[in-house]
Amino acid sequence: MYNVTLINGDGIGPEISDAVVKILDAAGLKINWDLQTAGADVAEKEGAPLPGRVLDSIRKNKVALKAPVTTPIGKGFRSVNVQLRRELDLFANLRPSKNLPGVKTPFNNVDLVVVRENTEDLYAGIENKISDDRVEGIKLITREGSTRICRWAFDYAVKNNRSEVCAVTKANICKLSDGLFLDCFREVSKEYPDIAPREILVDNLCMQLVQNPSQFDVLVLPNLYGDIVSDLCAGLIGGLGVAQGANIGLDCAVFEPVHGSAPDIKGKNIANPTALLLSAIEMTKHLGEFEIAKKLEDALFKTLRDGRALTKDLGGNAKTTEFRDEIIKNLG
Ligand code: NAI
């Protein structure tokens, strides 16, 4: 029996978490879920959107599955997601993008991995109001933060039989900040003679990704570029409904999809739980339960390939719960 923190989020979060918890249970994964709520409703009741109990639970259990949490735009509390990653020092955000069986996209050979730095850059939240008409936001890049994410990306490449790591920056313009990130990348790359280092500017990367994504292997990026590019990569493999992710630190790991709380489809029972399920499958591997992970993957892939019960974002008209039940049926 594993103790795992479950943050079921808001928006579509509760619907997709409910589906995924039921699927994991049906696959025989024995988890004692420690349900922890966070977000706007919690802020109203408890005074903070990310109360200490949530962090304590993850620190104790070391592993969490997290559904998306809404962040107010322009004003209101700081993002629960950003806070969580910083408080637990989950410095590596891993977002693999690989074609899925049965999910039709313009490309059929995408297999790349976005490694996003998760704690620095404009997400450090250092914003100053100079006057009513002038504000500044600090892009924080450190040698320590850049070196550890680049090393993590190369280590990931070695462990996962990848052959290239590509640093993505705008170092031609942000000469000091992205320049430092690139310097760190070049230094770290010398420790990995078997992995080819590559460098690309982020604007060129975006163009290349939509023309010829199969040329890329592992990408390592500062926080903001990583956030934007990983949504683009989600689009390459069928959209946000199928894009998985994980936030990893030295002590804890929080598995969560790339997508947000999708308020536009909240409560309609049409959200696709695949992204959260794929994140949960990675979590299952992280727990060392490889057989169950394989069983889950096979059932999900069969469901996608058969195409009988796809959700709307994948061109079908199945409800979240119907898609869930089809996966459970395919677990055999
Ligand atoms: P979003 O990812 O929630 O939605 C973008 C589009 O993708 C929407 O049309 C939505 O319906 C669709 N979509 C997303 N997930 C889907 C799924 N599983 N199945 C089917 N369709 C899906 O992005 P948006 O609208 O920019 O953000 C909404 C809220 O989520 C914001 O408050 C944002 O801050 C928050 N957010 C939270 C994240 C997290 O908790 N890690 C990550 C990204 C955004």
PDB file of C-alpha atoms and ligand atoms in Angstrom, residues 12 16 66-73 79 81 85 95 227 231 240-242 256-265 270-275 311 313, ligand 1:
ATOM      1  CA  ILE A  12     -12.284  19.894 -14.480  1.00  0.00           C
ATOM      2  CA  ILE A  16     -10.604  13.809 -14.164  1.00  0.00           C
ATOM      3  CA  LYS A  66      -2.158  16.713  -8.890  1.00  0.00           C
ATOM      4  CA  ALA A  67      -5.051  17.932 -11.011  1.00  0.00           C
ATOM      5  CA  PRO A  68      -5.001  21.552 -12.220  1.00  0.00           C
ATOM      6  CA  VAL A  69      -5.770  24.514  -9.996  1.00  0.00           C
ATOM      7  CA  THR A  70      -7.117  27.815 -11.352  1.00  0.00           C
ATOM      8  CA  THR A  71      -4.978  30.960 -11.013  1.00  0.00           C
ATOM      9  CA  PRO A  72      -6.755  34.317 -11.071  1.00  0.00           C
ATOM     10  CA  ILE A  73      -5.577  36.427 -14.009  1.00  0.00           C
ATOM     11  CA  SER A  79      -0.410  30.610  -8.568  1.00  0.00           C
ATOM     12  CA  ASN A  81       1.159  25.607  -8.951  1.00  0.00           C
ATOM     13  CA  ARG A  85       6.947  23.919  -7.162  1.00  0.00           C
ATOM     14  CA  ARG A  95       6.885  17.060 -20.183  1.00  0.00           C
ATOM     15  CA  ASP A 227       5.879  26.677 -20.308  1.00  0.00           C
ATOM     16  CA  ASP A 231       1.861  23.680 -24.795  1.00  0.00           C
ATOM     17  CA  LEU A 240      -3.737  19.448 -23.961  1.00  0.00           C
ATOM     18  CA  GLY A 241      -6.087  16.569 -23.176  1.00  0.00           C
ATOM     19  CA  VAL A 242      -3.264  14.086 -23.775  1.00  0.00           C
ATOM     20  CA  GLU A 256       0.369  16.555 -13.087  1.00  0.00           C
ATOM     21  CA  PRO A 257      -0.843  17.159 -16.637  1.00  0.00           C
ATOM     22  CA  VAL A 258       0.344  20.114 -18.715  1.00  0.00           C
ATOM     23  CA  HIS A 259      -3.169  21.510 -19.044  1.00  0.00           C
ATOM     24  CA  GLY A 260      -5.037  23.875 -16.763  1.00  0.00           C
ATOM     25  CA  SER A 261      -8.438  23.692 -15.075  1.00  0.00           C
ATOM     26  CA  ALA A 262     -10.363  24.240 -18.361  1.00  0.00           C
ATOM     27  CA  PRO A 263     -13.184  26.330 -16.832  1.00  0.00           C
ATOM     28  CA  ASP A 264     -14.928  26.386 -20.239  1.00  0.00           C
ATOM     29  CA  ILE A 265     -15.813  22.683 -19.954  1.00  0.00           C
ATOM     30  CA  ILE A 270     -16.559  15.846 -21.286  1.00  0.00           C
ATOM     31  CA  ALA A 271     -12.963  16.496 -20.129  1.00  0.00           C
ATOM     32  CA  ASN A 272     -10.336  14.061 -21.315  1.00  0.00           C
ATOM     33  CA  PRO A 273      -8.606  12.362 -18.363  1.00  0.00           C
ATOM     34  CA  THR A 274      -5.787  10.974 -20.559  1.00  0.00           C
ATOM     35  CA  ALA A 275      -3.210  13.633 -19.612  1.00  0.00           C
ATOM     36  CA  THR A 311     -13.817  12.333 -25.674  1.00  0.00           C
ATOM     37  CA  ASP A 313     -11.256  16.890 -27.907  1.00  0.00           C
TER      38      ASP A 313
HETATM   39  P1  NAI B   1      -6.412  25.160 -20.039  1.00  0.00           P
HETATM   40  O1  NAI B   1      -5.294  24.218 -20.235  1.00  0.00           O
HETATM   41  O2  NAI B   1      -7.224  25.006 -18.815  1.00  0.00           O
HETATM   42  O3  NAI B   1      -7.414  25.105 -21.295  1.00  0.00           O
HETATM   43  C1  NAI B   1      -7.025  25.426 -22.618  1.00  0.00           C
HETATM   44  C2  NAI B   1      -7.984  24.752 -23.596  1.00  0.00           C
HETATM   45  O4  NAI B   1      -7.748  23.342 -23.603  1.00  0.00           O
HETATM   46  C3  NAI B   1      -9.444  24.930 -23.204  1.00  0.00           C
HETATM   47  O5  NAI B   1     -10.225  25.071 -24.360  1.00  0.00           O
HETATM   48  C4  NAI B   1      -9.811  23.637 -22.509  1.00  0.00           C
HETATM   49  O6  NAI B   1     -11.163  23.267 -22.591  1.00  0.00           O
HETATM   50  C5  NAI B   1      -8.927  22.625 -23.239  1.00  0.00           C
HETATM   51  N1  NAI B   1      -8.539  21.530 -22.338  1.00  0.00           N
HETATM   52  C6  NAI B   1      -7.626  21.582 -21.344  1.00  0.00           C
HETATM   53  N2  NAI B   1      -7.567  20.405 -20.719  1.00  0.00           N
HETATM   54  C7  NAI B   1      -8.442  19.592 -21.321  1.00  0.00           C
HETATM   55  C8  NAI B   1      -8.835  18.238 -21.108  1.00  0.00           C
HETATM   56  N3  NAI B   1      -8.290  17.486 -20.141  1.00  0.00           N
HETATM   57  N4  NAI B   1      -9.779  17.711 -21.916  1.00  0.00           N
HETATM   58  C9  NAI B   1     -10.328  18.441 -22.887  1.00  0.00           C
HETATM   59  N5  NAI B   1      -9.990  19.725 -23.154  1.00  0.00           N
HETATM   60  C10 NAI B   1      -9.068  20.292 -22.373  1.00  0.00           C
HETATM   61  O7  NAI B   1      -5.753  26.629 -20.104  1.00  0.00           O
HETATM   62  P2  NAI B   1      -6.340  28.040 -19.662  1.00  0.00           P
HETATM   63  O8  NAI B   1      -7.746  28.179 -20.090  1.00  0.00           O
HETATM   64  O9  NAI B   1      -5.306  28.975 -20.152  1.00  0.00           O
HETATM   65  O10 NAI B   1      -6.238  28.046 -18.090  1.00  0.00           O
HETATM   66  C11 NAI B   1      -7.352  27.834 -17.208  1.00  0.00           C
HETATM   67  C12 NAI B   1      -6.858  27.926 -15.779  1.00  0.00           C
HETATM   68  O11 NAI B   1      -5.951  26.848 -15.481  1.00  0.00           O
HETATM   69  C13 NAI B   1      -6.077  29.216 -15.468  1.00  0.00           C
HETATM   70  O12 NAI B   1      -6.504  29.685 -14.213  1.00  0.00           O
HETATM   71  C14 NAI B   1      -4.636  28.779 -15.401  1.00  0.00           C
HETATM   72  O13 NAI B   1      -3.862  29.586 -14.569  1.00  0.00           O
HETATM   73  C15 NAI B   1      -4.789  27.377 -14.836  1.00  0.00           C
HETATM   74  N6  NAI B   1      -3.659  26.492 -15.134  1.00  0.00           N
HETATM   75  C16 NAI B   1      -3.304  25.607 -14.172  1.00  0.00           C
HETATM   76  C17 NAI B   1      -2.281  24.713 -14.405  1.00  0.00           C
HETATM   77  C18 NAI B   1      -1.941  23.760 -13.324  1.00  0.00           C
HETATM   78  O14 NAI B   1      -2.693  23.601 -12.377  1.00  0.00           O
HETATM   79  N7  NAI B   1      -0.827  23.074 -13.422  1.00  0.00           N
HETATM   80  C19 NAI B   1      -1.539  24.684 -15.672  1.00  0.00           C
HETATM   81  C20 NAI B   1      -2.047  25.625 -16.656  1.00  0.00           C
HETATM   82  C21 NAI B   1      -3.064  26.504 -16.382  1.00  0.00           C
END
